[in-house]
Amino acid sequence: MVDTNNYNTELISLHTIMELVSNVVMRYVSKSSIPMREKEDVEMAIMEKILKQQEKINASFQNRSNIKTYYIAVINRMCCEVIRNESKHWYSVSDIDIVQELDKDSKREIETDKTLIIKKEIKRLSNILLFFNEERNKILLFMKFLFDIPIEDNEVREYSKDKYDGVRLLFNRDEHLSQADIYNALAHITNRVEDKDVKGDAIRMWMNKQIELILKRMNDYDESNHCRESLRILIEMGNVPFPGNTSDRKTSFWTLKNKRDER
């Protein structure tokens, strides 16, 4: 019987580790590397090893990955040891097969972690844009133009309203435009839509201020370390919802608040 009284649960719970052990061992069972009749014995043997080496295992974890990913790698290595020691009583198991399976599991866990992080950051960026109120449509639209990211018709229409026909083609930018030309083009669009008379330098300073504010809020509390390039990637790869879309307005806090105030 495994003694769990002194188990340290600061990093990961005993229940979670037992689930990870069961899942990893089951993968080897499904590959016929471990006989089904040996499953429970192997799980118990691995749990005993983990409990005996818990301090060393936890000390080796340096927050370089998700704690579950780290423990899965540890459990895989322990499975390999058990299989190598006991395979003569079970089947002939190749070390190459074991290593390949370990690599596959690790890669899958890493890809899953990356996907979750990207989704989380896209959600944070979408929420941050809501704080810009009536300018949020313009900011996202202008960032897409600046970063040379494809722009949808509905995004231009949301910003330009009844001026749409006169400015839609202006957003079809040439990829060889210089930075000065880009800001001049945005100034021309601003003047057409908002009946203003601003220059490219004014748009450049305004854009820099908005992007710096977005990055500051994204990086608050040391949650992230974003820069302009990572911001561009989030907008491009993540398809950040355009703040002016109907579906987005229905779920925004500010819209719900306004509806309540109207009542």
Coordinates of C-alpha atoms in Angstrom, one line a residue:
M1 CA 0.0 0.0 0.0
V2 CA 1.4 3.4 -1.0
D3 CA 1.8 5.9 1.9
T4 CA 0.5 9.3 0.7
N5 CA 0.4 11.1 4.0
N6 CA 3.5 13.1 3.4
Y7 CA 2.9 13.9 -0.2
N8 CA 3.6 17.5 -1.3
T9 CA 0.7 18.9 -3.2
E10 CA 2.1 22.4 -3.7
L11 CA 2.9 21.8 -7.4
I12 CA 0.3 19.2 -8.5
S13 CA -2.2 17.1 -6.6
L14 CA -1.9 13.4 -5.9
H15 CA -5.2 12.8 -7.7
T16 CA -3.9 14.5 -10.8
I17 CA -0.7 12.5 -10.8
M18 CA -2.6 9.3 -10.5
E19 CA -4.7 10.2 -13.5
L20 CA -1.6 11.1 -15.5
V21 CA 0.0 7.8 -14.6
S22 CA -3.1 5.8 -15.6
N23 CA -3.4 7.7 -18.9
V24 CA 0.3 7.2 -19.8
V25 CA 0.4 3.5 -18.8
M26 CA -2.8 2.9 -20.8
R27 CA -1.1 4.3 -24.0
Y28 CA 1.6 1.7 -23.6
V29 CA -1.0 -1.0 -23.0
S30 CA -2.9 0.0 -26.2
K31 CA 0.4 -0.4 -28.1
S32 CA 0.9 -3.9 -26.5
S33 CA 4.1 -2.7 -24.9
I34 CA 2.5 -3.5 -21.5
P35 CA 0.1 -6.4 -21.1
M36 CA -3.3 -5.4 -19.8
R37 CA -3.0 -7.9 -16.9
E38 CA 0.1 -5.9 -15.8
K39 CA -1.5 -2.4 -16.0
E40 CA -2.4 -2.0 -12.3
D41 CA 1.0 -3.4 -11.1
V42 CA 2.9 -1.0 -13.4
E43 CA 0.8 2.0 -12.2
M44 CA 1.5 1.1 -8.6
A45 CA 5.2 0.7 -9.3
I46 CA 5.4 4.1 -11.0
M47 CA 3.4 5.8 -8.2
E48 CA 5.8 4.3 -5.6
K49 CA 8.8 5.7 -7.6
I50 CA 7.2 9.1 -7.8
L51 CA 6.4 9.3 -4.1
K52 CA 10.0 8.2 -3.2
Q53 CA 11.5 10.8 -5.6
Q54 CA 8.9 13.6 -5.2
E55 CA 11.3 16.1 -3.7
K56 CA 13.9 15.6 -6.4
I57 CA 11.2 15.7 -9.2
N58 CA 9.6 18.9 -7.9
A59 CA 13.0 20.5 -7.4
S60 CA 13.9 19.8 -11.1
F61 CA 10.8 21.5 -12.3
Q62 CA 11.8 25.0 -13.3
N63 CA 8.5 26.4 -14.8
R64 CA 9.8 25.8 -18.3
S65 CA 6.5 24.1 -19.3
N66 CA 3.1 23.2 -17.9
I67 CA 3.5 21.1 -14.7
K68 CA 1.3 18.4 -16.2
T69 CA 3.6 18.2 -19.3
Y70 CA 6.6 17.9 -17.0
Y71 CA 5.0 15.1 -15.0
I72 CA 4.0 13.2 -18.2
A73 CA 7.6 13.3 -19.4
V74 CA 8.7 11.9 -16.0
I75 CA 6.1 9.2 -16.1
N76 CA 7.0 8.2 -19.6
R77 CA 10.6 7.8 -18.6
M78 CA 9.5 5.6 -15.6
C79 CA 7.4 3.5 -17.9
C80 CA 10.3 3.0 -20.2
E81 CA 12.4 1.8 -17.2
V82 CA 9.7 -0.7 -16.1
I83 CA 9.3 -2.0 -19.7
R84 CA 13.0 -2.5 -20.1
N85 CA 13.3 -4.3 -16.8
E86 CA 10.2 -6.5 -17.3
S87 CA 9.9 -6.9 -21.0
K88 CA 11.7 -10.3 -20.9
H89 CA 8.6 -11.5 -19.0
W90 CA 6.2 -9.8 -21.4
Y91 CA 7.2 -8.9 -24.9
S92 CA 10.3 -7.8 -26.8
V93 CA 10.1 -4.0 -26.7
S94 CA 12.5 -1.9 -28.7
D95 CA 14.2 1.1 -27.0
I96 CA 13.7 3.0 -30.3
D97 CA 9.9 2.5 -30.1
I98 CA 9.8 3.7 -26.5
V99 CA 11.8 6.9 -27.3
Q100 CA 9.7 7.6 -30.4
E101 CA 6.5 7.3 -28.3
L102 CA 7.9 9.6 -25.7
D103 CA 8.8 12.2 -28.3
K104 CA 5.3 12.1 -29.8
D105 CA 3.7 12.6 -26.4
S106 CA 5.9 15.5 -25.6
K107 CA 5.3 17.2 -28.9
R108 CA 1.6 16.8 -28.6
E109 CA 1.6 18.4 -25.1
I110 CA 3.8 21.3 -26.3
E111 CA 1.5 22.0 -29.3
T112 CA -1.6 21.9 -27.0
D113 CA 0.1 24.4 -24.6
K114 CA 1.0 26.7 -27.4
T115 CA -2.6 26.7 -28.8
L116 CA -4.1 27.5 -25.4
I117 CA -1.7 30.3 -24.8
I118 CA -2.4 31.9 -28.2
K119 CA -6.2 31.6 -27.6
K120 CA -5.8 33.2 -24.2
E121 CA -3.7 36.1 -25.6
I122 CA -6.2 36.7 -28.4
K123 CA -9.0 36.9 -25.9
R124 CA -7.0 39.4 -23.8
L125 CA -6.3 41.6 -26.8
S126 CA -10.0 41.5 -27.8
N127 CA -11.0 42.6 -24.2
I128 CA -8.4 45.4 -24.2
L129 CA -9.7 46.8 -27.4
L130 CA -13.1 47.3 -25.8
F131 CA -11.6 49.9 -23.5
F132 CA -11.0 52.2 -26.5
N133 CA -14.8 52.7 -26.8
E134 CA -15.8 54.4 -30.1
E135 CA -12.2 54.4 -31.4
R136 CA -11.6 50.7 -31.1
N137 CA -12.9 50.0 -34.7
K138 CA -10.6 52.6 -36.1
I139 CA -7.6 51.3 -34.1
L140 CA -7.9 47.7 -35.2
L141 CA -8.6 48.7 -38.8
F142 CA -5.6 51.0 -38.9
M143 CA -3.3 48.4 -37.3
K144 CA -4.3 45.9 -39.9
F145 CA -3.4 48.4 -42.6
L146 CA -0.1 49.2 -40.9
F147 CA 0.8 45.5 -40.4
D148 CA -0.4 44.6 -44.0
I149 CA -3.1 42.2 -42.7
P150 CA -6.1 41.5 -45.0
I151 CA -9.0 43.8 -44.3
E152 CA -12.7 42.7 -44.6
D153 CA -15.3 44.9 -46.2
N154 CA -17.4 44.9 -43.1
E155 CA -14.5 46.3 -41.1
V156 CA -14.1 49.3 -43.5
R157 CA -17.9 49.8 -43.5
E158 CA -18.1 49.9 -39.7
Y159 CA -15.5 52.7 -39.6
S160 CA -16.5 54.7 -42.7
K161 CA -20.3 54.4 -42.5
D162 CA -21.8 56.4 -45.4
K163 CA -18.3 57.2 -46.8
Y164 CA -17.7 53.5 -47.5
D165 CA -17.9 53.8 -51.3
G166 CA -15.3 56.6 -51.4
V167 CA -12.7 54.9 -49.2
R168 CA -12.9 51.2 -49.6
L169 CA -10.3 51.1 -52.4
L170 CA -8.0 53.3 -50.3
F171 CA -7.5 50.3 -48.0
N172 CA -6.0 48.2 -50.8
R173 CA -2.5 49.1 -49.9
D174 CA 0.6 48.4 -52.0
E175 CA 3.0 46.1 -50.2
H176 CA 6.0 48.2 -51.2
L177 CA 4.7 51.4 -49.5
S178 CA 7.2 53.1 -47.2
Q179 CA 6.3 53.8 -43.6
A180 CA 5.8 57.5 -44.5
D181 CA 3.5 56.5 -47.4
I182 CA 1.5 54.3 -45.1
Y183 CA 0.8 57.0 -42.6
N184 CA 0.1 59.5 -45.4
A185 CA -2.5 57.0 -46.8
L186 CA -4.1 56.6 -43.4
A187 CA -4.2 60.4 -43.0
H188 CA -5.9 60.7 -46.4
I189 CA -8.5 58.1 -45.3
T190 CA -9.0 59.9 -41.9
N191 CA -9.6 63.2 -43.7
R192 CA -12.2 61.6 -46.1
V193 CA -14.1 59.8 -43.4
E194 CA -13.9 62.2 -40.5
D195 CA -13.8 65.5 -42.5
K196 CA -10.5 66.5 -40.9
D197 CA -7.2 67.9 -42.2
V198 CA -4.5 65.9 -40.5
K199 CA -1.0 65.0 -41.8
G200 CA 0.8 61.6 -41.9
D201 CA 3.0 62.6 -38.9
A202 CA -0.1 63.2 -36.8
I203 CA -1.5 59.8 -37.7
R204 CA 1.9 58.2 -36.9
M205 CA 2.1 59.8 -33.5
W206 CA -1.6 58.8 -32.8
M207 CA -1.0 55.2 -33.9
N208 CA 2.2 54.9 -31.8
K209 CA 0.4 56.1 -28.8
Q210 CA -2.5 53.6 -29.2
I211 CA -0.2 50.7 -29.9
E212 CA 2.0 51.5 -26.9
L213 CA -1.1 51.7 -24.7
I214 CA -2.3 48.3 -26.0
L215 CA 1.1 46.7 -25.4
K216 CA 1.3 48.2 -21.9
R217 CA -2.0 46.7 -21.0
M218 CA -1.1 43.4 -22.5
N219 CA 2.1 43.3 -20.5
D220 CA 0.7 44.5 -17.2
Y221 CA 1.5 42.4 -14.1
D222 CA 4.2 40.6 -16.1
E223 CA 1.6 38.3 -17.7
S224 CA 3.2 38.6 -21.1
N225 CA 6.1 40.2 -22.9
H226 CA 4.5 41.4 -26.1
C227 CA 6.1 43.7 -28.8
R228 CA 4.8 45.0 -32.1
E229 CA 5.7 41.9 -33.9
S230 CA 3.8 39.6 -31.5
L231 CA 0.9 42.0 -31.6
R232 CA 0.9 41.7 -35.4
I233 CA 1.0 37.9 -35.2
L234 CA -1.9 37.8 -32.7
I235 CA -4.1 39.9 -35.1
E236 CA -3.0 38.0 -38.2
M237 CA -3.0 34.4 -36.9
G238 CA -5.8 34.7 -34.4
N239 CA -8.3 36.5 -36.5
V240 CA -9.1 38.9 -33.6
P241 CA -12.8 39.7 -33.7
F242 CA -13.5 43.1 -35.1
P243 CA -14.9 45.1 -32.1
G244 CA -17.7 46.6 -34.2
N245 CA -19.2 43.3 -35.4
T246 CA -22.8 42.7 -34.3
S247 CA -22.0 39.4 -32.6
D248 CA -19.2 41.2 -30.6
R249 CA -21.5 44.0 -29.5
K250 CA -24.0 41.5 -28.1
T251 CA -21.5 40.1 -25.7
S252 CA -19.6 43.2 -24.7
F253 CA -20.0 44.5 -21.2
W254 CA -20.4 48.1 -22.3
T255 CA -23.3 47.2 -24.7
L256 CA -25.1 45.3 -22.0
K257 CA -24.6 48.2 -19.6
N258 CA -26.0 50.7 -22.2
K259 CA -29.0 48.5 -22.7
R260 CA -29.8 48.5 -19.0
D261 CA -29.3 52.3 -18.8
E262 CA -31.8 52.8 -21.7
R263 CA -34.4 50.9 -19.7

